[in-house]
Tab-separated table of N, CA and C in Angstrom:
chain	number	residue	atom	x	y	z
V	1	UNK	N	88.715	24.635	1.523
V	1	UNK	CA	87.879	23.474	1.675
V	1	UNK	C	88.697	22.213	1.897
V	2	UNK	N	89.831	22.109	1.218
V	2	UNK	CA	90.663	20.931	1.387
V	2	UNK	C	91.200	20.810	2.805
V	3	UNK	N	91.529	21.924	3.427
V	3	UNK	CA	92.074	21.897	4.773
V	3	UNK	C	91.046	21.319	5.741
V	4	UNK	N	89.782	21.651	5.574
V	4	UNK	CA	88.740	21.136	6.455
V	4	UNK	C	88.609	19.634	6.308
V	5	UNK	N	88.649	19.132	5.070
V	5	UNK	CA	88.539	17.694	4.842
V	5	UNK	C	89.737	16.955	5.421
V	6	UNK	N	90.924	17.502	5.246
V	6	UNK	CA	92.121	16.878	5.780
V	6	UNK	C	92.062	16.856	7.301
V	7	UNK	N	91.655	17.971	7.891
V	7	UNK	CA	91.542	18.043	9.351
V	7	UNK	C	90.499	17.069	9.872
V	8	UNK	N	89.362	16.973	9.175
V	8	UNK	CA	88.310	16.043	9.595
V	8	UNK	C	88.781	14.606	9.438
V	9	UNK	N	89.510	14.317	8.355
V	9	UNK	CA	90.030	12.968	8.145
V	9	UNK	C	91.032	12.582	9.215
V	10	UNK	N	91.893	13.529	9.581
V	10	UNK	CA	92.880	13.260	10.633
V	10	UNK	C	92.190	13.029	11.973
V	11	UNK	N	91.149	13.810	12.256
V	11	UNK	CA	90.408	13.644	13.514
V	11	UNK	C	89.718	12.285	13.546
V	12	UNK	N	89.125	11.869	12.432
V	12	UNK	CA	88.475	10.558	12.380
V	12	UNK	C	89.493	9.433	12.541
V	13	UNK	N	90.649	9.571	11.913
V	13	UNK	CA	91.690	8.545	12.036
V	13	UNK	C	92.181	8.449	13.475
V	14	UNK	N	92.374	9.600	14.122
V	14	UNK	CA	92.829	9.599	15.524
V	14	UNK	C	91.767	8.966	16.425
V	15	UNK	N	90.499	9.278	16.163
V	15	UNK	CA	89.406	8.689	16.949
V	15	UNK	C	89.334	7.184	16.768
V	16	UNK	N	89.489	6.724	15.541
V	16	UNK	CA	89.453	5.282	15.274
V	16	UNK	C	90.613	4.574	15.969
V	17	UNK	N	91.772	5.214	15.944
V	17	UNK	CA	92.942	4.641	16.610
V	17	UNK	C	92.709	4.545	18.115
V	18	UNK	N	92.105	5.580	18.698
V	18	UNK	CA	91.838	5.572	20.141
V	18	UNK	C	90.859	4.463	20.504
V	19	UNK	N	89.810	4.286	19.707
V	19	UNK	CA	88.833	3.226	19.961
V	19	UNK	C	89.488	1.855	19.845
V	20	UNK	N	90.328	1.678	18.829
V	20	UNK	CA	91.041	0.407	18.664
V	20	UNK	C	91.926	0.135	19.869
V	21	UNK	N	92.611	1.161	20.365
V	21	UNK	CA	93.461	1.007	21.543
V	21	UNK	C	92.660	0.573	22.754
V	22	UNK	N	91.464	1.119	22.923
V	22	UNK	CA	90.603	0.724	24.045
V	22	UNK	C	90.152	-0.719	23.903
V	23	UNK	N	89.870	-1.123	22.678
V	23	UNK	CA	89.392	-2.487	22.463
V	23	UNK	C	90.457	-3.518	22.825
V	24	UNK	N	91.725	-3.180	22.615
V	24	UNK	CA	92.802	-4.127	22.898
V	24	UNK	C	93.503	-3.884	24.234
V	25	UNK	N	93.019	-2.900	25.013
V	25	UNK	CA	93.617	-2.628	26.324
V	25	UNK	C	93.341	-3.807	27.248
V	26	UNK	N	94.303	-4.151	28.121
V	26	UNK	CA	94.068	-5.264	29.034
V	26	UNK	C	92.954	-4.921	30.012
V	27	UNK	N	92.198	-5.917	30.394
V	27	UNK	CA	91.112	-5.704	31.338
V	27	UNK	C	91.691	-5.311	32.690
V	28	UNK	N	90.995	-4.411	33.376
V	28	UNK	CA	91.451	-3.983	34.701
V	28	UNK	C	91.314	-5.140	35.677
V	29	UNK	N	92.293	-5.262	36.542
V	29	UNK	CA	92.234	-6.300	37.557
V	29	UNK	C	91.247	-5.874	38.624
V	30	UNK	N	90.624	-6.840	39.241
V	30	UNK	CA	89.613	-6.507	40.232
V	30	UNK	C	89.751	-7.394	41.449
V	31	UNK	N	89.387	-6.824	42.566
V	31	UNK	CA	89.337	-7.568	43.811
V	31	UNK	C	87.867	-7.808	44.124
V	32	UNK	N	87.548	-8.984	44.631
V	32	UNK	CA	86.169	-9.283	45.020
V	32	UNK	C	86.159	-9.844	46.433
V	33	UNK	N	85.258	-9.457	47.267
V	33	UNK	CA	84.368	-8.312	47.083
V	33	UNK	C	85.160	-7.009	47.188
V	34	UNK	N	84.586	-5.908	46.760
V	34	UNK	CA	85.274	-4.628	46.887
V	34	UNK	C	85.080	-4.035	48.280
V	35	UNK	N	83.998	-4.409	48.944
V	35	UNK	CA	83.710	-3.913	50.285
V	35	UNK	C	83.315	-5.074	51.181
V	36	UNK	N	83.823	-5.058	52.397
V	36	UNK	CA	83.468	-6.073	53.388
V	36	UNK	C	83.298	-5.386	54.737
V	37	UNK	N	82.560	-6.019	55.624
V	37	UNK	CA	82.392	-5.475	56.965
V	37	UNK	C	82.942	-6.454	57.988
V	38	UNK	N	83.402	-5.880	59.087
V	38	UNK	CA	83.880	-6.687	60.206
V	38	UNK	C	83.316	-6.086	61.489
V	39	UNK	N	83.291	-6.887	62.515
V	39	UNK	CA	83.028	-6.399	63.854
V	39	UNK	C	84.398	-6.272	64.494
V	40	UNK	N	84.738	-5.062	64.965
V	40	UNK	CA	86.080	-4.802	65.476
V	40	UNK	C	86.038	-4.364	66.937
V	41	UNK	N	87.097	-4.722	67.656
V	41	UNK	CA	87.252	-4.321	69.045
V	41	UNK	C	88.546	-3.527	69.167
V	42	UNK	N	88.419	-2.262	69.577
V	42	UNK	CA	89.582	-1.382	69.739
V	42	UNK	C	89.797	-1.030	71.211
V	43	UNK	N	89.376	-1.906	72.086
V	43	UNK	CA	89.562	-1.677	73.516
V	43	UNK	C	88.799	-0.458	73.990
V	44	UNK	N	89.441	0.399	74.765
V	44	UNK	CA	88.763	1.577	75.330
V	44	UNK	C	88.404	2.619	74.276
V	45	UNK	N	88.894	2.456	73.039
V	45	UNK	CA	88.607	3.426	71.989
V	45	UNK	C	87.339	3.083	71.209
V	46	UNK	N	86.706	1.971	71.546
V	46	UNK	CA	85.436	1.631	70.925
V	46	UNK	C	85.428	0.264	70.283
V	47	UNK	N	84.235	-0.154	69.940
V	47	UNK	CA	84.067	-1.419	69.230
V	47	UNK	C	82.777	-1.345	68.440
V	48	UNK	N	82.710	-2.153	67.406
V	48	UNK	CA	81.524	-2.183	66.560
V	48	UNK	C	81.892	-2.477	65.128
V	49	UNK	N	80.969	-2.195	64.243
V	49	UNK	CA	81.142	-2.528	62.834
V	49	UNK	C	82.069	-1.545	62.135
V	50	UNK	N	82.895	-2.085	61.245
V	50	UNK	CA	83.789	-1.278	60.408
V	50	UNK	C	83.683	-1.782	58.980
V	51	UNK	N	83.809	-0.869	58.028
V	51	UNK	CA	83.770	-1.218	56.602
V	51	UNK	C	85.173	-1.143	56.028
V	52	UNK	N	85.539	-2.164	55.272
V	52	UNK	CA	86.823	-2.211	54.574
V	52	UNK	C	86.533	-2.116	53.079
V	53	UNK	N	87.216	-1.213	52.397
V	53	UNK	CA	87.051	-1.061	50.954
V	53	UNK	C	88.392	-1.313	50.293
V	54	UNK	N	88.416	-2.222	49.315
V	54	UNK	CA	89.658	-2.618	48.652
V	54	UNK	C	89.653	-2.224	47.180
V	55	UNK	N	90.849	-1.876	46.675
V	55	UNK	CA	91.055	-1.635	45.251
V	55	UNK	C	92.336	-2.356	44.841
V	56	UNK	N	92.470	-2.606	43.548
V	56	UNK	CA	93.654	-3.294	43.039
V	56	UNK	C	94.057	-2.721	41.696
V	57	UNK	N	95.367	-2.566	41.508
V	57	UNK	CA	95.943	-2.168	40.234
V	57	UNK	C	97.214	-2.994	40.052
V	58	UNK	N	97.089	-4.136	39.402
V	58	UNK	CA	98.216	-5.056	39.264
V	58	UNK	C	98.526	-5.685	40.611
V	59	UNK	N	99.777	-5.573	41.040
V	59	UNK	CA	100.147	-6.125	42.349
V	59	UNK	C	99.979	-5.097	43.463
V	60	UNK	N	99.648	-3.859	43.109
V	60	UNK	CA	99.409	-2.815	44.110
V	60	UNK	C	97.943	-2.846	44.529
V	61	UNK	N	97.721	-2.799	45.821
V	61	UNK	CA	96.356	-2.785	46.336
V	61	UNK	C	96.253	-1.753	47.450
V	62	UNK	N	95.052	-1.239	47.660
V	62	UNK	CA	94.820	-0.313	48.762
V	62	UNK	C	93.584	-0.753	49.530
V	63	UNK	N	93.584	-0.417	50.805
V	63	UNK	CA	92.427	-0.669	51.662
V	63	UNK	C	92.135	0.578	52.474
V	64	UNK	N	90.861	0.885	52.611
V	64	UNK	CA	90.397	1.990	53.446
V	64	UNK	C	89.509	1.402	54.525
V	65	UNK	N	89.642	1.907	55.756
V	65	UNK	CA	88.853	1.434	56.886
V	65	UNK	C	88.026	2.601	57.409
V	66	UNK	N	86.710	2.396	57.544
V	66	UNK	CA	85.801	3.413	58.082
V	66	UNK	C	84.918	2.772	59.133
V	67	UNK	N	84.703	3.497	60.229
V	67	UNK	CA	83.822	2.982	61.269
V	67	UNK	C	83.162	4.119	62.023
V	68	UNK	N	81.839	4.085	62.104
V	68	UNK	CA	81.135	5.076	62.917
V	68	UNK	C	81.046	4.606	64.363
V	69	UNK	N	81.337	3.337	64.621
V	69	UNK	CA	81.295	2.797	65.982
V	69	UNK	C	82.587	3.077	66.732
V	70	UNK	N	83.672	3.289	66.016
V	70	UNK	CA	84.966	3.583	66.616
V	70	UNK	C	85.243	5.057	66.335
V	71	UNK	N	85.496	5.825	67.384
V	71	UNK	CA	85.588	7.267	67.215
V	71	UNK	C	86.958	7.815	67.596
V	72	UNK	N	87.247	8.999	67.048
V	72	UNK	CA	88.511	9.675	67.343
V	72	UNK	C	88.488	10.156	68.793
V	73	UNK	N	89.526	9.839	69.572
V	73	UNK	CA	89.538	10.251	70.977
V	73	UNK	C	89.715	11.756	71.152
V	74	UNK	N	90.405	12.399	70.197
V	74	UNK	CA	90.619	13.846	70.199
V	74	UNK	C	90.561	14.317	68.753
V	75	UNK	N	90.527	15.621	68.554
V	75	UNK	CA	90.554	16.161	67.195
V	75	UNK	C	91.886	15.792	66.539
V	76	UNK	N	91.809	15.323	65.310
V	76	UNK	CA	93.008	14.872	64.597
V	76	UNK	C	93.109	15.577	63.251
V	77	UNK	N	94.309	16.011	62.914
V	77	UNK	CA	94.544	16.659	61.638
V	77	UNK	C	94.607	15.654	60.498
V	78	UNK	N	94.490	16.174	59.295
V	78	UNK	CA	94.584	15.335	58.100
V	78	UNK	C	95.963	14.681	58.044
V	79	UNK	N	95.982	13.408	57.658
V	79	UNK	CA	97.213	12.626	57.488
V	79	UNK	C	98.090	12.600	58.752
V	80	UNK	N	97.446	12.456	59.905
V	80	UNK	CA	98.180	12.458	61.176
V	80	UNK	C	98.202	11.102	61.871
V	81	UNK	N	97.606	10.087	61.253
V	81	UNK	CA	97.557	8.749	61.848
V	81	UNK	C	98.424	7.809	61.019
V	82	UNK	N	99.424	7.204	61.647
V	82	UNK	CA	100.235	6.174	60.981
V	82	UNK	C	99.534	4.846	61.214
V	83	UNK	N	99.117	4.193	60.137
V	83	UNK	CA	98.306	2.984	60.262
V	83	UNK	C	98.940	1.795	59.562
V	84	UNK	N	98.754	0.620	60.164
V	84	UNK	CA	99.131	-0.645	59.545
V	84	UNK	C	97.974	-1.612	59.714
V	85	UNK	N	97.409	-2.040	58.601
V	85	UNK	CA	96.346	-3.045	58.593
V	85	UNK	C	96.986	-4.356	58.165
V	86	UNK	N	96.931	-5.355	59.029
V	86	UNK	CA	97.496	-6.666	58.727
V	86	UNK	C	96.361	-7.635	58.434
V	87	UNK	N	96.372	-8.206	57.229
V	87	UNK	CA	95.374	-9.198	56.834
V	87	UNK	C	96.048	-10.558	56.744
V	88	UNK	N	95.270	-11.599	57.004
V	88	UNK	CA	95.780	-12.973	57.020
V	88	UNK	C	95.523	-13.629	55.666
V	89	UNK	N	96.575	-14.261	55.106
V	89	UNK	CA	96.459	-15.002	53.842
V	89	UNK	C	95.824	-16.362	54.102
V	90	UNK	N	94.983	-16.795	53.186
V	90	UNK	CA	94.325	-18.099	53.315
V	90	UNK	C	95.348	-19.231	53.389
V	91	UNK	N	96.433	-19.162	52.665
V	91	UNK	CA	97.436	-20.223	52.648
V	91	UNK	C	98.502	-20.081	53.720
V	92	UNK	N	98.366	-19.096	54.589
V	92	UNK	CA	99.359	-18.852	55.631
V	92	UNK	C	100.122	-17.573	55.373
V	93	UNK	N	100.521	-16.923	56.413
V	93	UNK	CA	101.247	-15.664	56.300
V	93	UNK	C	100.305	-14.477	56.393
V	94	UNK	N	100.872	-13.292	56.270
V	94	UNK	CA	100.097	-12.062	56.360
V	94	UNK	C	100.553	-11.070	55.300
V	95	UNK	N	99.713	-10.066	55.063
V	95	UNK	CA	100.050	-8.957	54.174
V	95	UNK	C	99.734	-7.670	54.930
V	96	UNK	N	100.691	-6.740	54.948
V	96	UNK	CA	100.496	-5.454	55.618
V	96	UNK	C	100.140	-4.373	54.609
V	97	UNK	N	99.182	-3.538	54.994
V	97	UNK	CA	98.800	-2.357	54.241
V	97	UNK	C	99.108	-1.170	55.144
V	98	UNK	N	99.950	-0.256	54.678
V	98	UNK	CA	100.397	0.829	55.535
V	98	UNK	C	100.165	2.186	54.895
V	99	UNK	N	100.152	3.214	55.729
V	99	UNK	CA	100.024	4.570	55.231
V	99	UNK	C	99.745	5.548	56.343
V	100	UNK	N	99.736	6.816	55.971
V	100	UNK	CA	99.443	7.881	56.926
V	100	UNK	C	98.303	8.764	56.434
V	101	UNK	N	97.468	8.224	55.571
V	101	UNK	CA	96.381	9.028	55.033
V	101	UNK	C	95.121	8.868	55.874
V	102	UNK	N	94.534	10.003	56.220
V	102	UNK	CA	93.252	10.071	56.907
V	102	UNK	C	92.701	11.478	56.750
V	103	UNK	N	91.374	11.618	56.761
V	103	UNK	CA	90.819	12.969	56.733
V	103	UNK	C	90.949	13.603	58.125
V	104	UNK	N	90.802	14.908	58.212
V	104	UNK	CA	90.752	15.573	59.521
V	104	UNK	C	89.493	15.071	60.241
V	105	UNK	N	89.606	14.866	61.549
V	105	UNK	CA	88.481	14.345	62.338
V	105	UNK	C	88.339	15.151	63.618
V	106	UNK	N	87.120	15.491	63.954
V	106	UNK	CA	86.831	16.154	65.226
V	106	UNK	C	86.798	15.092	66.325
V	107	UNK	N	86.978	15.503	67.565
V	107	UNK	CA	86.870	14.560	68.679
V	107	UNK	C	85.491	13.914	68.644
V	108	UNK	N	85.446	12.592	68.745
V	108	UNK	CA	84.180	11.856	68.710
V	108	UNK	C	83.686	11.518	67.315
V	109	UNK	N	84.417	11.974	66.288
V	109	UNK	CA	84.013	11.693	64.901
V	109	UNK	C	84.342	10.251	64.536
V	110	UNK	N	83.609	9.686	63.577
V	110	UNK	CA	83.925	8.333	63.107
V	110	UNK	C	85.352	8.259	62.574
V	111	UNK	N	86.013	7.148	62.826
V	111	UNK	CA	87.398	6.968	62.384
V	111	UNK	C	87.420	6.504	60.933
V	112	UNK	N	88.353	7.093	60.168
V	112	UNK	CA	88.600	6.664	58.787
V	112	UNK	C	90.090	6.757	58.531
V	113	UNK	N	90.682	5.663	58.055
V	113	UNK	CA	92.092	5.662	57.658
V	113	UNK	C	92.215	5.039	56.279
V	114	UNK	N	93.146	5.575	55.525
V	114	UNK	CA	93.401	5.038	54.206
V	114	UNK	C	93.163	6.059	53.128
V	115	UNK	N	93.501	5.669	51.907
V	115	UNK	CA	93.889	4.324	51.507
V	115	UNK	C	95.267	3.923	52.029
V	116	UNK	N	95.338	2.700	52.508
V	116	UNK	CA	96.568	2.092	52.985
V	116	UNK	C	97.091	1.196	51.868
V	117	UNK	N	98.370	1.266	51.587
V	117	UNK	CA	98.946	0.560	50.436
V	117	UNK	C	99.620	-0.748	50.825
V	118	UNK	N	99.467	-1.750	49.943
V	118	UNK	CA	100.118	-3.038	50.133
V	118	UNK	C	100.362	-3.709	48.796
V	119	UNK	N	101.062	-4.825	48.838
V	119	UNK	CA	101.370	-5.586	47.624
V	119	UNK	C	100.693	-6.945	47.708
V	120	UNK	N	100.006	-7.319	46.634
V	120	UNK	CA	99.303	-8.598	46.577
V	120	UNK	C	99.757	-9.384	45.365
V	121	UNK	N	99.482	-10.666	45.384
V	121	UNK	CA	99.745	-11.528	44.234
V	121	UNK	C	98.409	-12.025	43.700
V	122	UNK	N	98.385	-12.376	42.445
V	122	UNK	CA	97.179	-12.920	41.844
V	122	UNK	C	96.745	-14.161	42.618
V	123	UNK	N	95.486	-14.197	42.996
V	123	UNK	CA	94.953	-15.337	43.733
V	123	UNK	C	95.009	-15.183	45.241
V	124	UNK	N	95.665	-14.126	45.750
V	124	UNK	CA	95.690	-13.920	47.203
V	124	UNK	C	94.274	-13.803	47.747
V	125	UNK	N	94.024	-14.509	48.836
V	125	UNK	CA	92.752	-14.439	49.555
V	125	UNK	C	93.082	-13.923	50.947
V	126	UNK	N	92.629	-12.696	51.248
V	126	UNK	CA	93.014	-12.028	52.488
V	126	UNK	C	91.804	-11.755	53.375
V	127	UNK	N	91.980	-12.004	54.663
V	127	UNK	CA	90.912	-11.920	55.663
V	127	UNK	C	91.373	-11.059	56.832
V	128	UNK	N	90.477	-10.208	57.361
V	128	UNK	CA	90.805	-9.352	58.509
V	128	UNK	C	90.831	-10.133	59.821
V	129	UNK	N	90.011	-11.182	59.929
V	129	UNK	CA	89.940	-11.958	61.166
V	129	UNK	C	91.273	-12.673	61.396
V	130	UNK	N	91.883	-12.430	62.540
V	130	UNK	CA	93.204	-12.971	62.828
V	130	UNK	C	94.305	-11.950	62.619
V	131	UNK	N	93.974	-10.849	61.951
V	131	UNK	CA	94.925	-9.759	61.733
V	131	UNK	C	94.636	-8.621	62.702
V	132	UNK	N	95.072	-7.422	62.343
V	132	UNK	CA	94.832	-6.275	63.217
V	132	UNK	C	94.973	-4.970	62.448
V	133	UNK	N	94.451	-3.913	63.047
V	133	UNK	CA	94.666	-2.554	62.569
V	133	UNK	C	95.351	-1.808	63.701
V	134	UNK	N	96.571	-1.329	63.436
V	134	UNK	CA	97.299	-0.537	64.430
V	134	UNK	C	97.378	0.891	63.930
V	135	UNK	N	96.900	1.804	64.767
V	135	UNK	CA	96.926	3.227	64.444
V	135	UNK	C	97.753	3.929	65.507
V	136	UNK	N	98.746	4.697	65.075
V	136	UNK	CA	99.573	5.444	66.019
V	136	UNK	C	99.275	6.928	65.874
V	137	UNK	N	98.845	7.514	66.999
V	137	UNK	CA	98.476	8.922	67.048
V	137	UNK	C	99.237	9.558	68.204
V	138	UNK	N	100.046	10.562	67.916
V	138	UNK	CA	100.831	11.255	68.952
V	138	UNK	C	101.601	10.281	69.833
V	139	UNK	N	102.153	9.234	69.238
V	139	UNK	CA	102.954	8.266	69.973
V	139	UNK	C	102.160	7.196	70.704
V	140	UNK	N	100.846	7.259	70.636
V	140	UNK	CA	99.988	6.268	71.290
V	140	UNK	C	99.486	5.299	70.227
V	141	UNK	N	99.683	4.001	70.444
V	141	UNK	CA	99.234	2.994	69.478
V	141	UNK	C	97.914	2.396	69.937
V	142	UNK	N	96.951	2.423	69.031
V	142	UNK	CA	95.631	1.847	69.251
V	142	UNK	C	95.556	0.601	68.377
V	143	UNK	N	95.245	-0.540	68.975
V	143	UNK	CA	95.165	-1.788	68.213
V	143	UNK	C	93.721	-2.266	68.185
V	144	UNK	N	93.236	-2.505	66.974
V	144	UNK	CA	91.888	-3.032	66.770
V	144	UNK	C	91.999	-4.431	66.170
V	145	UNK	N	91.137	-5.328	66.609
V	145	UNK	CA	91.119	-6.681	66.047
V	145	UNK	C	89.685	-7.043	65.666
V	146	UNK	N	89.565	-7.837	64.628
V	146	UNK	CA	88.253	-8.329	64.210
V	146	UNK	C	87.817	-9.412	65.187
V	147	UNK	N	86.544	-9.403	65.562
V	147	UNK	CA	86.036	-10.401	66.503
V	147	UNK	C	85.420	-11.602	65.800
V	148	UNK	N	85.432	-11.586	64.471
V	148	UNK	CA	84.918	-12.697	63.679
V	148	UNK	C	85.284	-12.488	62.223
V	149	UNK	N	84.988	-13.465	61.368
V	149	UNK	CA	85.312	-13.353	59.933
V	149	UNK	C	84.612	-12.162	59.285
V	150	UNK	N	85.240	-11.621	58.249
V	150	UNK	CA	84.622	-10.513	57.530
V	150	UNK	C	83.497	-11.028	56.647
V	151	UNK	N	82.556	-10.132	56.380
V	151	UNK	CA	81.386	-10.483	55.573
V	151	UNK	C	81.354	-9.584	54.344
V	152	UNK	N	81.170	-10.066	53.142
V	152	UNK	CA	80.663	-11.390	52.792
V	152	UNK	C	81.725	-12.458	52.706
V	153	UNK	N	82.972	-12.144	52.870
V	153	UNK	CA	84.037	-13.136	52.808
V	153	UNK	C	85.360	-12.454	52.565
V	154	UNK	N	86.428	-13.239	52.445
V	154	UNK	CA	87.757	-12.658	52.261
V	154	UNK	C	87.879	-11.923	50.926
V	155	UNK	N	88.839	-10.997	50.876
V	155	UNK	CA	89.160	-10.315	49.631
V	155	UNK	C	89.983	-11.263	48.769
V	156	UNK	N	89.587	-11.444	47.516
V	156	UNK	CA	90.334	-12.290	46.586
V	156	UNK	C	90.813	-11.378	45.459
V	157	UNK	N	92.128	-11.365	45.249
V	157	UNK	CA	92.737	-10.471	44.277
V	157	UNK	C	93.038	-11.240	42.990
V	158	UNK	N	92.761	-10.566	41.842
V	158	UNK	CA	93.028	-11.162	40.526
V	158	UNK	C	94.497	-11.136	40.208
């Protein structure tokens, strides 16, 4: 009987410690908005609306780009697109988000790249308008540009 009480007491103490740790854990940093849309022009590869999704973990941030208006010119394997998304800082300068992550896509399928990784500072306000998305597939570079400001507004990082 004593072993059960000791085990239960240890479990309760461990649970209380875990709850206390959660209460004092630093709040997760957040980017706002988490999702924005742009109207993009990729030349002969298509144009139309694209969704940008952002995440942040400290100074590390990722962005994913998805568009049903811009399509894959040929069937593409997973992680076969080298991408660089350049966003413009409100105070001047740019931030690049790079990576080679993408799902497999059939010819004519909606394009999706990311998450693309970049480094941000607290207070950075980043906008797609004025920047670009460059995707290199089999040695061919496709450049997409936003035709206007993103909606609902720039990404602001904590």
